PDB file of C-alpha atoms in Angstrom:
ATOM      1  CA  UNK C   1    -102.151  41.099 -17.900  1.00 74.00           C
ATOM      2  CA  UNK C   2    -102.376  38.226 -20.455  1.00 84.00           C
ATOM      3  CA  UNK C   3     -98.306  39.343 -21.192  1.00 83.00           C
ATOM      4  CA  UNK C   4     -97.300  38.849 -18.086  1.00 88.00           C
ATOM      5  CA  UNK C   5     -98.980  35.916 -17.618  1.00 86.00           C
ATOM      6  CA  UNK C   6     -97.230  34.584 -20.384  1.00 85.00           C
ATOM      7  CA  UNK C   7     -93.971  35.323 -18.800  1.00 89.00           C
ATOM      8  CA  UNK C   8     -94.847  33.823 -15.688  1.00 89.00           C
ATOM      9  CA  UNK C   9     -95.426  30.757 -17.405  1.00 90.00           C
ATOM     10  CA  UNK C  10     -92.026  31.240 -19.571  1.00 89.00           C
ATOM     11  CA  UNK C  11     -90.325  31.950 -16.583  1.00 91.00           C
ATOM     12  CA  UNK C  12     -91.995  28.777 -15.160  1.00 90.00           C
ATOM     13  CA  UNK C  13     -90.462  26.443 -18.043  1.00 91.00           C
ATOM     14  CA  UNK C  14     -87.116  28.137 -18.462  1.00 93.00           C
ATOM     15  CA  UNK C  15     -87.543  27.302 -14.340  1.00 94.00           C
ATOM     16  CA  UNK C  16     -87.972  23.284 -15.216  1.00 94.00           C
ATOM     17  CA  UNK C  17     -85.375  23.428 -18.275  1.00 92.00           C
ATOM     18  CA  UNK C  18     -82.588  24.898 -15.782  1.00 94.00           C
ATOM     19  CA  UNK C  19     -83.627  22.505 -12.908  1.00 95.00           C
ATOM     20  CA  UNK C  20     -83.636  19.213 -15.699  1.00 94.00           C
ATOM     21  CA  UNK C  21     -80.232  20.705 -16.892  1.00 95.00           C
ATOM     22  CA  UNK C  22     -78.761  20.907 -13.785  1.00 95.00           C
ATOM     23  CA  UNK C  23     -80.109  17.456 -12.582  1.00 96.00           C
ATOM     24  CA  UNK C  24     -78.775  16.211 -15.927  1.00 96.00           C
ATOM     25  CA  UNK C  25     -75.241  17.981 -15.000  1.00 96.00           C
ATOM     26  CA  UNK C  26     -75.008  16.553 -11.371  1.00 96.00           C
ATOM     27  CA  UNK C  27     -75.724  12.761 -12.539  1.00 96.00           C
ATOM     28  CA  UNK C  28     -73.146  13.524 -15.458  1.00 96.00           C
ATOM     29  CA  UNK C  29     -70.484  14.737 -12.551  1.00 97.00           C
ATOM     30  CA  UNK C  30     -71.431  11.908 -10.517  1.00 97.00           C
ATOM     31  CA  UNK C  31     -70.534   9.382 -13.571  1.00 97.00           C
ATOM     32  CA  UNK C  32     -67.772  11.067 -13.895  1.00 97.00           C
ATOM     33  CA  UNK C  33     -66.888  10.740 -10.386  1.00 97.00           C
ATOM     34  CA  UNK C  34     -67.166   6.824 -11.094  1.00 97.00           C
ATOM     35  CA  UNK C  35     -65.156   6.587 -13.851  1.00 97.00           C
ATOM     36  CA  UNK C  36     -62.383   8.312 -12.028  1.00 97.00           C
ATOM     37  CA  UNK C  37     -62.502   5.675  -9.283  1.00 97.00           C
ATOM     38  CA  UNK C  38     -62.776   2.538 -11.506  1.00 97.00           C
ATOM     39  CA  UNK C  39     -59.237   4.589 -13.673  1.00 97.00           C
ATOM     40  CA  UNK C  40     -57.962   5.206 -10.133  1.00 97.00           C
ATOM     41  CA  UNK C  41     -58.770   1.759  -9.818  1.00 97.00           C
ATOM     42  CA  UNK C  42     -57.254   0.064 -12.832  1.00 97.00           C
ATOM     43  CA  UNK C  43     -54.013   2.432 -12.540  1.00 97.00           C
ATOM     44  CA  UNK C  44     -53.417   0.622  -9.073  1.00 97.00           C
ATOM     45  CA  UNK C  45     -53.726  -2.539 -10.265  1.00 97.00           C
ATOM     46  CA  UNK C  46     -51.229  -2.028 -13.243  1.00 97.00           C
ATOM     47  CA  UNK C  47     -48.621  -0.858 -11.112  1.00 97.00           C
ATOM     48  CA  UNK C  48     -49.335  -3.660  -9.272  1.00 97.00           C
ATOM     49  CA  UNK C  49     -48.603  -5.898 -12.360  1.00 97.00           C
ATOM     50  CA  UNK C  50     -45.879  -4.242 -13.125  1.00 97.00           C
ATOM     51  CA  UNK C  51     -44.499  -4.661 -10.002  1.00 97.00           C
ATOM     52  CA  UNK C  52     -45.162  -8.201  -9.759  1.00 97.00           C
ATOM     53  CA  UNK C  53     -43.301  -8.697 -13.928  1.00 97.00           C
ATOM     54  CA  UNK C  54     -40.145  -7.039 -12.503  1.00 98.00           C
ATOM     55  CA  UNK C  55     -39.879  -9.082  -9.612  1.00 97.00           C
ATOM     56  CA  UNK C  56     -40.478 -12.169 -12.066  1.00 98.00           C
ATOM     57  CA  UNK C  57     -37.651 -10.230 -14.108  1.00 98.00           C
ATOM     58  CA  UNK C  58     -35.887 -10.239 -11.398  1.00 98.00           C
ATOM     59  CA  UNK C  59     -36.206 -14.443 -10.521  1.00 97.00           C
ATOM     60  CA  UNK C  60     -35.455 -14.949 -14.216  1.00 97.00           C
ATOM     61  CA  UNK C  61     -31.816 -13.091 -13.992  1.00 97.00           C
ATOM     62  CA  UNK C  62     -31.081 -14.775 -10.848  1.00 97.00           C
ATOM     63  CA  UNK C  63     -32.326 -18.277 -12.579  1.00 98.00           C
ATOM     64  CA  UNK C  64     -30.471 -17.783 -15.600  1.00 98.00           C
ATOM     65  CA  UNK C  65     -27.314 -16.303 -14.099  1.00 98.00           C
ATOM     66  CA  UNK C  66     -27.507 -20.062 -11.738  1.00 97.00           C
ATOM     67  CA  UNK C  67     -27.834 -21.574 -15.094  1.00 97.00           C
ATOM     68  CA  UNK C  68     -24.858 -19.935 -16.485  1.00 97.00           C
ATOM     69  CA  UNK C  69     -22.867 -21.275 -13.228  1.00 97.00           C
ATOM     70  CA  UNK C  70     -23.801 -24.781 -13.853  1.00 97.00           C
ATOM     71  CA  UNK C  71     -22.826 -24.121 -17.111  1.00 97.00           C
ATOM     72  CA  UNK C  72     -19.380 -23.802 -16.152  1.00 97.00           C
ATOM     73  CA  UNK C  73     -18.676 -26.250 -13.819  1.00 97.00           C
ATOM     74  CA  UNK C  74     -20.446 -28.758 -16.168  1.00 97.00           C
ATOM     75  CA  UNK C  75     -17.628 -27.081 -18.990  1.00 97.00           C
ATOM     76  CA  UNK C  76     -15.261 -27.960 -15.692  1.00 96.00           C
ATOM     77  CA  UNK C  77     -16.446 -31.488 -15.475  1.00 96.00           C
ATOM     78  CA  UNK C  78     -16.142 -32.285 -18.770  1.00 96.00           C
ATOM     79  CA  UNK C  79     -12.590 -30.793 -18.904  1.00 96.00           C
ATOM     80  CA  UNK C  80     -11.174 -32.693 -16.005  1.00 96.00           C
ATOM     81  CA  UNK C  81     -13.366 -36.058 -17.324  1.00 95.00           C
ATOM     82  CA  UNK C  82     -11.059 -35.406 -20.792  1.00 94.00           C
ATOM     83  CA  UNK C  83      -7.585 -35.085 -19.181  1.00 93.00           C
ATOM     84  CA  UNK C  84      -8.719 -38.495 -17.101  1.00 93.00           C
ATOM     85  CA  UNK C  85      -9.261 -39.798 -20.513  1.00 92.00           C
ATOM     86  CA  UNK C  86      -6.620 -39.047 -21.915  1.00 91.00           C
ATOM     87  CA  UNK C  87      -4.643 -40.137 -18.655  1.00 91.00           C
ATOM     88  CA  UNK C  88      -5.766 -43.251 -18.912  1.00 91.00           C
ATOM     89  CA  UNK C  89      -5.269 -43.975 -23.116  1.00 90.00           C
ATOM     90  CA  UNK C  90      -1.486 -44.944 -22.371  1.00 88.00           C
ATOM     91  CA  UNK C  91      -2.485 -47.849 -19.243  1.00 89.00           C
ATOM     92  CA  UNK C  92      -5.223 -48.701 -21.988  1.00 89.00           C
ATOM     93  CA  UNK C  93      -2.790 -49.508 -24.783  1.00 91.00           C
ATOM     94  CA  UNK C  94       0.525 -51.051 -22.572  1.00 89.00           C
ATOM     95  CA  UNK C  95      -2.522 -53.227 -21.244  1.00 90.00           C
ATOM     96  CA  UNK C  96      -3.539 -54.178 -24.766  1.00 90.00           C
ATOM     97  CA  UNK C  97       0.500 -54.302 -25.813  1.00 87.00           C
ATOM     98  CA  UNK C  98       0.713 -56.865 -22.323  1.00 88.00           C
ATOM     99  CA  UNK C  99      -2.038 -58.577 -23.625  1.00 85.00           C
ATOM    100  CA  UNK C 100      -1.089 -59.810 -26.846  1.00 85.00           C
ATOM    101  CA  UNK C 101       2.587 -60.712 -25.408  1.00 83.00           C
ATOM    102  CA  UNK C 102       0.928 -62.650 -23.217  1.00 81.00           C
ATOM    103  CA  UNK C 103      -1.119 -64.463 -25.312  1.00 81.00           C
ATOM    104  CA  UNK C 104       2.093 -65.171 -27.608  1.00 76.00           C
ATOM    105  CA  UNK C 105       3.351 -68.482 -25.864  1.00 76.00           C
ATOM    106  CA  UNK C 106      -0.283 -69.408 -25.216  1.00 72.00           C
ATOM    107  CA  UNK C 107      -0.852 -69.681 -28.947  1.00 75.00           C
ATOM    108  CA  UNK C 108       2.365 -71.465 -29.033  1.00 73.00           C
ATOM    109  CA  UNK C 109       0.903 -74.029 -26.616  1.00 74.00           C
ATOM    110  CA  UNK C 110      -2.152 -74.632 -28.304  1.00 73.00           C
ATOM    111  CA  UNK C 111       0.027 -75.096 -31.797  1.00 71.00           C
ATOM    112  CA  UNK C 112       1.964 -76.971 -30.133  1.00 73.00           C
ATOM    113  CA  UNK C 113      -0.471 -79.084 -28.446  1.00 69.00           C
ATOM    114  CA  UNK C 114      -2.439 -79.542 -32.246  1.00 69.00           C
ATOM    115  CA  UNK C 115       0.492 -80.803 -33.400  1.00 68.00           C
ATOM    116  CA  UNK C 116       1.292 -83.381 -31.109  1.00 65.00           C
ATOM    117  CA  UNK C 117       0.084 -87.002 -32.062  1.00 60.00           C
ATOM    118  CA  UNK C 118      -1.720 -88.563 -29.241  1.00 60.00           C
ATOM    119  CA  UNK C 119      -1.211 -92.547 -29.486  1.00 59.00           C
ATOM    120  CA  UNK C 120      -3.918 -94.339 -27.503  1.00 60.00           C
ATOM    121  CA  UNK C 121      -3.345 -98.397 -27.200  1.00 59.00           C
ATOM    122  CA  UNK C 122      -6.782-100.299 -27.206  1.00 60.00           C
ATOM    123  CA  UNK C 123      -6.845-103.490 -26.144  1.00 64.00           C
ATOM    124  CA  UNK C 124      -6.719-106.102 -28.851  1.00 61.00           C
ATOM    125  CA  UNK C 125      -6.325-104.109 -31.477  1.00 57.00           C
ATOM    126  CA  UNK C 126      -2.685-102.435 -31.494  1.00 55.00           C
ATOM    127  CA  UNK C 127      -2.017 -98.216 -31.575  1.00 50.00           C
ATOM    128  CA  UNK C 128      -3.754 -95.921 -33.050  1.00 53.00           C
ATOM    129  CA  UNK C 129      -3.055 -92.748 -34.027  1.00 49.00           C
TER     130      UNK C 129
END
């Protein structure tokens, strides 16, 4: 009788040891279960991300292809500014040309005036020069 007493009471432990295992197992499962979520989780929110960097990728090409138009027409601007330039260097230098031939009998005046001699008569006294 004492043997089988003795397996009652093994059978009684190896009883608790499988139900501790199992309750071990089940809160193991259950982690498990909330680690998948919180990946699940985090995988959603990178796509997400990523979704929200190629439309970003996408703002940047449109803002740098604007860029590259404004570019050019600047490129344009400067291009017509240089022909008007260099329409307007041969005005600029008959204007200076006009200029100094008509400043020619203007500094023939003013020699001419310097050498002029100015009498002035005071009275009583006679010319002077």
């Amino acid at each position: 009788m004492q043997v089988q007493y003795f397996i009652v009471q093994a059978q009684a432990v190896l009883m608790q040891g499988l139900t501790a295992t199992v309750q071990v197992l089940t809160v193991t499962v259950q982690e498990l279960t909330v680690m998948t979520q919180v990946l699940t989780v985090t995988v959603q929110e990178l796509t997400v991300t990523v979704q929200e960097l190629t439309v970003m990728m996408q703002e940047l090409v449109v803002i740098v292809q604007a860029l590259v138009v404004l570019l050019q027409e600047l490129t344009v601007t400067v291009q017509e500014l240089t022909v008007i330039v260099q329409g307007l260097t041969v005005p600029v230098q008959v204007l200076i040309v006009l200029v100094q031939v008509l400043t020619v009998p203007v500094q023939d005046d003013i020699v001419k005036r310097q050498q002029r001699t100015f009498y002035c008569v005071l009275p009583h006294k006679g010319y002077i020069q």
